[in-house]
Tab-separated table of C-alpha atoms in Angstrom:
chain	number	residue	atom	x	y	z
M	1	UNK	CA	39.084	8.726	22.661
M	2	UNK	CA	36.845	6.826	24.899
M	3	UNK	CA	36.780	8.530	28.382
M	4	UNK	CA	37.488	5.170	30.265
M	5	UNK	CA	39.439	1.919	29.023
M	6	UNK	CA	41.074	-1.025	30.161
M	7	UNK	CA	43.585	-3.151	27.692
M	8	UNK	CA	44.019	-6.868	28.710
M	9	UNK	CA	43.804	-5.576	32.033
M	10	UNK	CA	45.061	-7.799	34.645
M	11	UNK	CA	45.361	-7.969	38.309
M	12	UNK	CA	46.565	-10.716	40.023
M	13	UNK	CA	45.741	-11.189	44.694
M	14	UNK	CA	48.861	-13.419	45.693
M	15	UNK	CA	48.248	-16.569	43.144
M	16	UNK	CA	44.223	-15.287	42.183
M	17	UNK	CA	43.596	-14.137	39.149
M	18	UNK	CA	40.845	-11.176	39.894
M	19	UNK	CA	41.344	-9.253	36.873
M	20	UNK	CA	41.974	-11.253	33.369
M	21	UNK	CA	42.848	-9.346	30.207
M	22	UNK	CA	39.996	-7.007	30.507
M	23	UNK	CA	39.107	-4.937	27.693
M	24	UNK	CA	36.985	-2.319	28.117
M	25	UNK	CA	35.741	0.776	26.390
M	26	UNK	CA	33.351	3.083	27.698
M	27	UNK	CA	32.259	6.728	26.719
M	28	UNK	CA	31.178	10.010	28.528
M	29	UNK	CA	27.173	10.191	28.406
M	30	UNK	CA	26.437	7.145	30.003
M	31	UNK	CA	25.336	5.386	32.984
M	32	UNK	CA	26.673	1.651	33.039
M	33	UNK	CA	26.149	-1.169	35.344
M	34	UNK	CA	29.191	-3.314	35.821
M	35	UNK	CA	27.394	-6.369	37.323
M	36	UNK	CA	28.424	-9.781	38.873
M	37	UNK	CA	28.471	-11.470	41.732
M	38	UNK	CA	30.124	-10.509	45.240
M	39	UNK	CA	34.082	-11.395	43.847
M	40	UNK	CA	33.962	-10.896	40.560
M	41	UNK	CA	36.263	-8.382	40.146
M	42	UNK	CA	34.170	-4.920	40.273
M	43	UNK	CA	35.891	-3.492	42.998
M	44	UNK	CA	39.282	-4.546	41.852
M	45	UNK	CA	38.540	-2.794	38.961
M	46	UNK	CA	37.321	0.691	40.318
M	47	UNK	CA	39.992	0.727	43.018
M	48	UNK	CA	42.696	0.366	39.684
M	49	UNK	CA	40.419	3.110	38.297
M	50	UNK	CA	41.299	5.908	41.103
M	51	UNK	CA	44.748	4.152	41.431
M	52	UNK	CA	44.692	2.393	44.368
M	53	UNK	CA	46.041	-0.696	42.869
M	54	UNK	CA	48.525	-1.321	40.239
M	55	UNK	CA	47.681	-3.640	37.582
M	56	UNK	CA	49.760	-6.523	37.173
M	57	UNK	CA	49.593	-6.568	33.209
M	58	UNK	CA	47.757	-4.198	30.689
M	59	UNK	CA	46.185	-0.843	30.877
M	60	UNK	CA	43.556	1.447	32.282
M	61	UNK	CA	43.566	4.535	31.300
M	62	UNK	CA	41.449	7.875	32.359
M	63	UNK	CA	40.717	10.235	29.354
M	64	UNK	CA	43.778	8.183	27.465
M	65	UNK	CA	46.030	8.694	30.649
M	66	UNK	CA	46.693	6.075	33.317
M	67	UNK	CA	45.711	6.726	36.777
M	68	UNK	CA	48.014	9.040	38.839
M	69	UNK	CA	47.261	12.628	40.476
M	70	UNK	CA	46.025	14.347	37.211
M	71	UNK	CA	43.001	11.732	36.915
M	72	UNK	CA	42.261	11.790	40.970
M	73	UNK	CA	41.379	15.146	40.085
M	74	UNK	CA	38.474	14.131	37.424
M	75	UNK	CA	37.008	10.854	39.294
M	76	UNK	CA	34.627	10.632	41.802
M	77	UNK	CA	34.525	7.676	43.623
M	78	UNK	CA	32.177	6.509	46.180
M	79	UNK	CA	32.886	3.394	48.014
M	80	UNK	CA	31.236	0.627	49.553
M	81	UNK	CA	32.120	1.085	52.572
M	82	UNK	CA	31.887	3.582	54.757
M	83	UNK	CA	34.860	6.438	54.434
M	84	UNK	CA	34.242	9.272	55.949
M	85	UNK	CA	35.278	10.029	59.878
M	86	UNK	CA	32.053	9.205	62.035
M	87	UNK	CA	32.612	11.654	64.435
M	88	UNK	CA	31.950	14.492	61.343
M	89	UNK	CA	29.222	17.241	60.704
M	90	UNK	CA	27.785	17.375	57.856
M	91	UNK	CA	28.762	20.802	57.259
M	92	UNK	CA	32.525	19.915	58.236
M	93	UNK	CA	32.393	17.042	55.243
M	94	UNK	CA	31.216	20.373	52.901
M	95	UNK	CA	34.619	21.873	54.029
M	96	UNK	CA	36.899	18.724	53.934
M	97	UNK	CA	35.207	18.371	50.502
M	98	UNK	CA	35.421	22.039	48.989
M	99	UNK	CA	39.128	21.928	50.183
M	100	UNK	CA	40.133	18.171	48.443
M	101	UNK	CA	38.453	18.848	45.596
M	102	UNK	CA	38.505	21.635	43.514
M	103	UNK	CA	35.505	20.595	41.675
M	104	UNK	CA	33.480	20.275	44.956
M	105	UNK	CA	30.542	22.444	44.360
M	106	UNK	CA	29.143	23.312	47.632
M	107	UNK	CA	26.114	25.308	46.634
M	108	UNK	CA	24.909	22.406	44.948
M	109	UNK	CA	25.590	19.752	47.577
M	110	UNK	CA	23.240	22.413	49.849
M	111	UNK	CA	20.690	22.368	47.075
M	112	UNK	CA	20.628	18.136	47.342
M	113	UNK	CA	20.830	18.763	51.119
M	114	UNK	CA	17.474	20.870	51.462
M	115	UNK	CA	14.223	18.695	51.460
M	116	UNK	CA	16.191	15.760	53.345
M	117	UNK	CA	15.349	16.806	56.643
M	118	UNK	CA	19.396	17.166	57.641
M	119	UNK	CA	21.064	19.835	59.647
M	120	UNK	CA	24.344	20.608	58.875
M	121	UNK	CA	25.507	19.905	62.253
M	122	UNK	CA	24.126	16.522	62.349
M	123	UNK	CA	27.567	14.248	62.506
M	124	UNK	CA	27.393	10.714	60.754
M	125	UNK	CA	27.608	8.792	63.947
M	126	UNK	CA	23.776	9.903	64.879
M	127	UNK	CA	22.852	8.821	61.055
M	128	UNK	CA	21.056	5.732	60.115
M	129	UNK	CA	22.457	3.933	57.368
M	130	UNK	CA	20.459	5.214	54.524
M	131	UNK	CA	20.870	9.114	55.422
M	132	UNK	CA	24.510	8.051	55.281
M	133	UNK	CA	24.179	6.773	52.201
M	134	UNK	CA	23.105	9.899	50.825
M	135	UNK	CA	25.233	11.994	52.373
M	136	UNK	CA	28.020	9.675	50.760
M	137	UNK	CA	26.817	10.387	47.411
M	138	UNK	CA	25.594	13.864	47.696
M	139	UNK	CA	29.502	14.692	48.479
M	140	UNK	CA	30.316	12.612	45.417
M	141	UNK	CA	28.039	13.822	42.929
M	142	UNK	CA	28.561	17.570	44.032
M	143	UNK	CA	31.789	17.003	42.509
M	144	UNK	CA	32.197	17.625	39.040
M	145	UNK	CA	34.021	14.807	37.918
M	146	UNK	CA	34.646	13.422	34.349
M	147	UNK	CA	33.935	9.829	35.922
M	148	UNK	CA	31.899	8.625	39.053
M	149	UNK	CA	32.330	5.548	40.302
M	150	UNK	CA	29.482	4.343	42.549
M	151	UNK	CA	30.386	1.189	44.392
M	152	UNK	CA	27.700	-0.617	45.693
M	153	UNK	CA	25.511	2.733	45.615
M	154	UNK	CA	22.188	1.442	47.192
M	155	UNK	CA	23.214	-2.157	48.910
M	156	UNK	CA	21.376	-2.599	52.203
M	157	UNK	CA	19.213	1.032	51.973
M	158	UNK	CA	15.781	1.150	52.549
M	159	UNK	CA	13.006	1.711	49.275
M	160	UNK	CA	12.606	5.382	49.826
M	161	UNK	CA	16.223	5.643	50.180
M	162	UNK	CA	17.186	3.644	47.004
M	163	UNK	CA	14.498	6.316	44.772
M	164	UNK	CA	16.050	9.155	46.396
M	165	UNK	CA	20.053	7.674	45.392
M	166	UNK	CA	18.631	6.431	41.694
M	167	UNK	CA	16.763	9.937	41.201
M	168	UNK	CA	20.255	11.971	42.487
M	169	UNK	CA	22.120	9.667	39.787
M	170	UNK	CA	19.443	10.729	37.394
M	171	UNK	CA	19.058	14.399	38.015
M	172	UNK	CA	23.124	14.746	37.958
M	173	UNK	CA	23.161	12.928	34.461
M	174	UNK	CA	25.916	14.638	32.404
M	175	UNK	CA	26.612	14.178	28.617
M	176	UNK	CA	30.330	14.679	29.494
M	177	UNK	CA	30.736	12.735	32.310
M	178	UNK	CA	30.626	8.463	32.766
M	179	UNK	CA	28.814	6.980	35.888
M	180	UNK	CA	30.096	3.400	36.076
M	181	UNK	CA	27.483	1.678	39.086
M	182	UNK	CA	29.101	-1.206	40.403
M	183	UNK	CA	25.809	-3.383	41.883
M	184	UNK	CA	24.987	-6.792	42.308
M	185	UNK	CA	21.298	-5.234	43.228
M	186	UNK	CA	20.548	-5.808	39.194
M	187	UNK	CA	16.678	-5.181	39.650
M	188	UNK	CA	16.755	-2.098	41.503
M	189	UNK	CA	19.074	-0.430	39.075
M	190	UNK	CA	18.585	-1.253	35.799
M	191	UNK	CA	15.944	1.224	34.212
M	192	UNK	CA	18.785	3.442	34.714
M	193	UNK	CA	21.413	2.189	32.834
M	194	UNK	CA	22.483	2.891	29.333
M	195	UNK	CA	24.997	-0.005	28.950
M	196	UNK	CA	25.495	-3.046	31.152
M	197	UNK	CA	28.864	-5.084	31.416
M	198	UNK	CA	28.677	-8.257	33.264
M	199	UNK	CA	31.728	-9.617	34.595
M	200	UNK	CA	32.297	-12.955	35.948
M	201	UNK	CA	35.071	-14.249	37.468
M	202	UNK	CA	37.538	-11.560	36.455
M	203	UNK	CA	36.647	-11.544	32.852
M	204	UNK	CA	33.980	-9.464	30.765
M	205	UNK	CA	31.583	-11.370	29.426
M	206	UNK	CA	28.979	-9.474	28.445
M	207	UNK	CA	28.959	-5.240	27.342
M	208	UNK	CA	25.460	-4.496	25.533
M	209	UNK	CA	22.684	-1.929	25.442
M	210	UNK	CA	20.617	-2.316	28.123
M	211	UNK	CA	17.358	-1.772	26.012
M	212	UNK	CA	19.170	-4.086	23.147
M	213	UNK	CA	19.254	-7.169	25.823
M	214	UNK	CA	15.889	-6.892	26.556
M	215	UNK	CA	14.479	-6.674	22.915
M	216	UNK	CA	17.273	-9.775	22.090
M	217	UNK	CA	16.572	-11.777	25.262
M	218	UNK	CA	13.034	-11.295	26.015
M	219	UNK	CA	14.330	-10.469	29.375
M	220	UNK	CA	15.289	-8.007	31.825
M	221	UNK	CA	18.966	-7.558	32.953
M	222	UNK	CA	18.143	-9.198	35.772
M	223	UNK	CA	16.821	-12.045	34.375
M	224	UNK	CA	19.580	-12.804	31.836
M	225	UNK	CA	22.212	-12.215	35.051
M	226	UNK	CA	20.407	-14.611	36.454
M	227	UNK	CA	21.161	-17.085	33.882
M	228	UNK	CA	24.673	-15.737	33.027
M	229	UNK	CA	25.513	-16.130	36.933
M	230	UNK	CA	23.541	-19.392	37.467
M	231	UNK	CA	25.135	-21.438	40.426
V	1	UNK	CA	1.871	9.545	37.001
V	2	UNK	CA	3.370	6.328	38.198
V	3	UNK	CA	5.737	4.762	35.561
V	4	UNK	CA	5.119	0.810	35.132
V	5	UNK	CA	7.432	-1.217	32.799
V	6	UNK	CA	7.037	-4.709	31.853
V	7	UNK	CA	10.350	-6.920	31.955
V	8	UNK	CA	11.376	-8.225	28.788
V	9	UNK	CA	10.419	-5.251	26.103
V	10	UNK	CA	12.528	-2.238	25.774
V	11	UNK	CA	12.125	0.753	28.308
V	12	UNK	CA	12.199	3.385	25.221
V	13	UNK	CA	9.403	1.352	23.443
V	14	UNK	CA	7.374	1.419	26.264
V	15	UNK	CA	7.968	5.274	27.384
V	16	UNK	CA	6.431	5.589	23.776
V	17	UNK	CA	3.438	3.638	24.204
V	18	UNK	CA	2.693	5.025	27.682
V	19	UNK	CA	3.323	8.888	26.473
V	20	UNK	CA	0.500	8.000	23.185
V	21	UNK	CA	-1.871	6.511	25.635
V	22	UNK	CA	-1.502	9.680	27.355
V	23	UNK	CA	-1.829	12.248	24.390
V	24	UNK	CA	-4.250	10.464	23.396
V	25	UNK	CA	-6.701	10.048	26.427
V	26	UNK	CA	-5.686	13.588	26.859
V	27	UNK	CA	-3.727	13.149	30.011
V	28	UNK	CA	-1.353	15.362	27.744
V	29	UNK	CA	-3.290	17.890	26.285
V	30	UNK	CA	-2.958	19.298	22.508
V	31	UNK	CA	-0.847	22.202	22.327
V	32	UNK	CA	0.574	21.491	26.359
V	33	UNK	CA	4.206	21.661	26.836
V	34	UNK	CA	5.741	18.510	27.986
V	35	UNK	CA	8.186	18.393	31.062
V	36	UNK	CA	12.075	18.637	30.242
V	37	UNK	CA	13.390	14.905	29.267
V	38	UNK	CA	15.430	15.048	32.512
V	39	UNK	CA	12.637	15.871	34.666
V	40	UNK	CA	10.245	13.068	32.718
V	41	UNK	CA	13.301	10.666	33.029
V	42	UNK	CA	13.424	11.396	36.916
V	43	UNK	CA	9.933	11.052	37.347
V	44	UNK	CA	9.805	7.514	34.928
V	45	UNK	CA	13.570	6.809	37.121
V	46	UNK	CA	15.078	6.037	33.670
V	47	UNK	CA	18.312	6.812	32.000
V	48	UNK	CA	17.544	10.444	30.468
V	49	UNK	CA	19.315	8.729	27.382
V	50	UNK	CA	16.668	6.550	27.242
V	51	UNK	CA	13.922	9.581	27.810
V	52	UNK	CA	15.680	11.265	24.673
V	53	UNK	CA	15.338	8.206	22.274
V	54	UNK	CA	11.003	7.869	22.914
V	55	UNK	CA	10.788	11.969	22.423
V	56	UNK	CA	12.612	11.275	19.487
V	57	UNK	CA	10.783	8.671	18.163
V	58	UNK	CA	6.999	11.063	19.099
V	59	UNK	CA	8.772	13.817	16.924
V	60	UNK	CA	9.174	12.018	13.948
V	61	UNK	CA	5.472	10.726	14.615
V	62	UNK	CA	4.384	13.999	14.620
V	63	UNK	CA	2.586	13.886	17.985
V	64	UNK	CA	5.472	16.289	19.449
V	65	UNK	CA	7.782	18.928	18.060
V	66	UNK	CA	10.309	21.209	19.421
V	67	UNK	CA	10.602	25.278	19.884
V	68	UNK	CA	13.688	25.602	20.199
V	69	UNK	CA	14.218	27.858	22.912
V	70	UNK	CA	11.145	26.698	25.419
V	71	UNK	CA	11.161	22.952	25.436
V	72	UNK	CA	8.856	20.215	23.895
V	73	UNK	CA	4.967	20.779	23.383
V	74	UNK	CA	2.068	17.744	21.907
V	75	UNK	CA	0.790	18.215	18.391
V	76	UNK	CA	-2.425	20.348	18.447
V	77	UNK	CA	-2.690	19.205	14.619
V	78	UNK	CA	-6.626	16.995	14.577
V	79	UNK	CA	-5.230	14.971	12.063
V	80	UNK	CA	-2.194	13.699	13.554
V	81	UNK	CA	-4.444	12.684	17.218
V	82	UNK	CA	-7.423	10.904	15.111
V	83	UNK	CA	-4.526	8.935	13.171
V	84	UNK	CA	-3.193	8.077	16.602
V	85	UNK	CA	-6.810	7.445	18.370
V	86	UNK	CA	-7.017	4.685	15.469
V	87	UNK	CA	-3.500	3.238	15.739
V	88	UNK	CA	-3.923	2.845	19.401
V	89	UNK	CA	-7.526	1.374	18.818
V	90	UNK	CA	-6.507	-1.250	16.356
V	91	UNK	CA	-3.208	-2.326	18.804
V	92	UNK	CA	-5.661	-2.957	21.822
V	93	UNK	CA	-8.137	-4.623	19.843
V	94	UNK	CA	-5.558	-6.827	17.359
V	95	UNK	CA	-4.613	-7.464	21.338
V	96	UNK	CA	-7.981	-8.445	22.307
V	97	UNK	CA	-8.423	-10.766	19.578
V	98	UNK	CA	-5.172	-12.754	19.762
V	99	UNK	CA	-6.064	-12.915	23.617
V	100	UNK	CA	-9.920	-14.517	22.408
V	101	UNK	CA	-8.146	-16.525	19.876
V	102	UNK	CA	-5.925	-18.114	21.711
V	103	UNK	CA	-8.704	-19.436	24.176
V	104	UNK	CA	-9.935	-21.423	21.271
V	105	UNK	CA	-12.771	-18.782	20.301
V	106	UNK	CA	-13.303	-18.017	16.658
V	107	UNK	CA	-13.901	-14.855	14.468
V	108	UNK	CA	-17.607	-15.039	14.352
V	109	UNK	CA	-17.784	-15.849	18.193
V	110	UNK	CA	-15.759	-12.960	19.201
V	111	UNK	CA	-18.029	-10.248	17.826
V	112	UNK	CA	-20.865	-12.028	18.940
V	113	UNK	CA	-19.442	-11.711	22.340
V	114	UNK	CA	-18.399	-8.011	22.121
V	115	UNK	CA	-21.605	-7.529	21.149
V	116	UNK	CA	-23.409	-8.889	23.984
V	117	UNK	CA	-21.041	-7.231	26.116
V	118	UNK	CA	-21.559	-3.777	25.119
V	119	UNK	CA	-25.504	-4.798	25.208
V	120	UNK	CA	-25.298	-5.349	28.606
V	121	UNK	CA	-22.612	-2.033	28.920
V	122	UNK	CA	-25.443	0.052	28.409
């Protein structure tokens, strides 16, 4: 059983199509890239992932079972926007965390906290937005979840910021466990993908090895997007 | 070390390539334990998957082999290193020579002008 998949997954804003008869099948082990363009349909996607949104027609399914309190409890999910309160220390987010989740593993989320130069009683508001960043995704991947979803992980984030996020992905790889990373930021990311899965206007249109596309194409993933995504 | 990849080839290929050039410039000595595929795959900021596939690939080269309980060590075996010290010389120079060729220079001009370059080399 694949540990995430969608069948002829569709999702439907008023009249627009965003989602159309997706299928998807993904297993635990891996780090994928779902990548298109701002609109395609990525976040549409994740949100149905951690049921936020119904679809309209089809499947996803978590582990074989569709999305409802048993698989909140085995995805992380870490959104592109901001979504934690402001006004928060960093050592209160440990707590709201530890008591959410009960895969929240503080001890490590202190581990990824040493060597950043953060005190726990630091709230978000004083942050800048790359030490937010990180805080975002040390509280994600100190879960242990069966699948993370990383939404727009390293978007406007500074260099050292963006090693620090793709090293943390890295360092928390699990052979159990699928990170799906949800970029349009193809260059930055792609030496850590497995598999790659474009999508383009709601529809899959690509799902390769990454390391497979670049011996076929001659390219990088970033180069073939670019031709996949030409305007 | 600072990990460079070219677009347009493979990652695992060239993770192989850069870890002989290392073994066999001795960057990675004969006998020295290598660092975990995770921490290697950190360092290189590549899937560990990825990591996994080149050590896998060195081990059934023979230029790395596993004990079991402590981690992943280079070949200390001479024969396996001058096999590799070749290899890797013919690739850069089969390199070198398409290179020279393809600048309209033939066979016989080539080595003439290796020749006077390691002349004036010394």
């Amino acid at each position: 059983m694949s540990i995430f998949e969608c069948r002829s997954l569709t999702k439907y804003y008023g009249k627009t199509k965003a989602l159309d008869n997706i299928d998807l099948k993904l297993e635990a082990g891996q780090i994928v890239g779902l990548l298109g363009p701002n609109g395609s349909g990525k976040t549409t996607l994740i949100k149905l992932a951690n049921g936020l949104l119904q679809p309209a027609g089809g499947q996803i399914l978590i582990e074989g079972e569709e999305p409802g309190a048993g698989t909140k409890a085995k995805v992380a999910y870490l959104p592109d926007r901001g979504f934690l309160p402001e006004y928060m220390t960093v050592e209160a987010l440990f707590k709201l965390y530890g008591d959410f989740f009960k895969d929240f593993n503080t001890k490590k989320a202190d581990q990824m906290l040493e060597g950043l130069g953060i005190k726990k009683t630091d709230t978000l508001k004083k942050m800048s937005k790359g030490t937010k960043e990180k805080i975002q995704l040390i509280l994600v991947m100190s879960r242990d979840a069966k699948i993370y979803f990383l939404d727009e992980p390293i978007a406007g984030v500074d260099p050292a910021a963006r090693d620090y996020i793709l090293r943390t992905i890295i360092s928390n790889y699990c052979e159990n466990s699928l990170v799906l990373i949800s970029t349009h930021l193809i260059a930055d990311v792609e030496s850590v993908l497995d598999d790659v899965v474009f999508i383009k206007e709601g529809r899959v249109v690509l799902h390769k090895a990454a390391d497979i596309i670049r011996e076929e194409e001659g390219k990088n993933i970033d180069g073939l997007f670019r031709e996949v995504f030409k305007c | 070390m600072e990990w460079i990849f070219e677009q347009g080839r493979p990652i695992y290929t060239q993770i192989v390539e850069q870890i002989r050039i290392n073994i066999a410039n001795g960057t990675y000595e004969p006998g020295q334990q290598l660092p975990s595929v995770r921490d290697l795959a950190m360092e290189a900021a590549v899937n560990p998957n990825t990591m996994q596939r080149a050590f896998s690939e060195l081990e059934r080269d023979g230029l790395i082999y596993t004990v079991r309980t402590s981690g992943r060590f280079v070949t200390e075996e001479e024969g396996k290193l001058d096999i590799l010290q070749k290899k890797l010389g013919q690739e850069f120079i089969e390199d070198l020579f398409e290179k020279l060729q393809k600048l309209g220079m033939s066979k016989k001009e080539i080595m003439d002008a290796i020749e006077e370059w390691a002349k004036e080399m010394k």
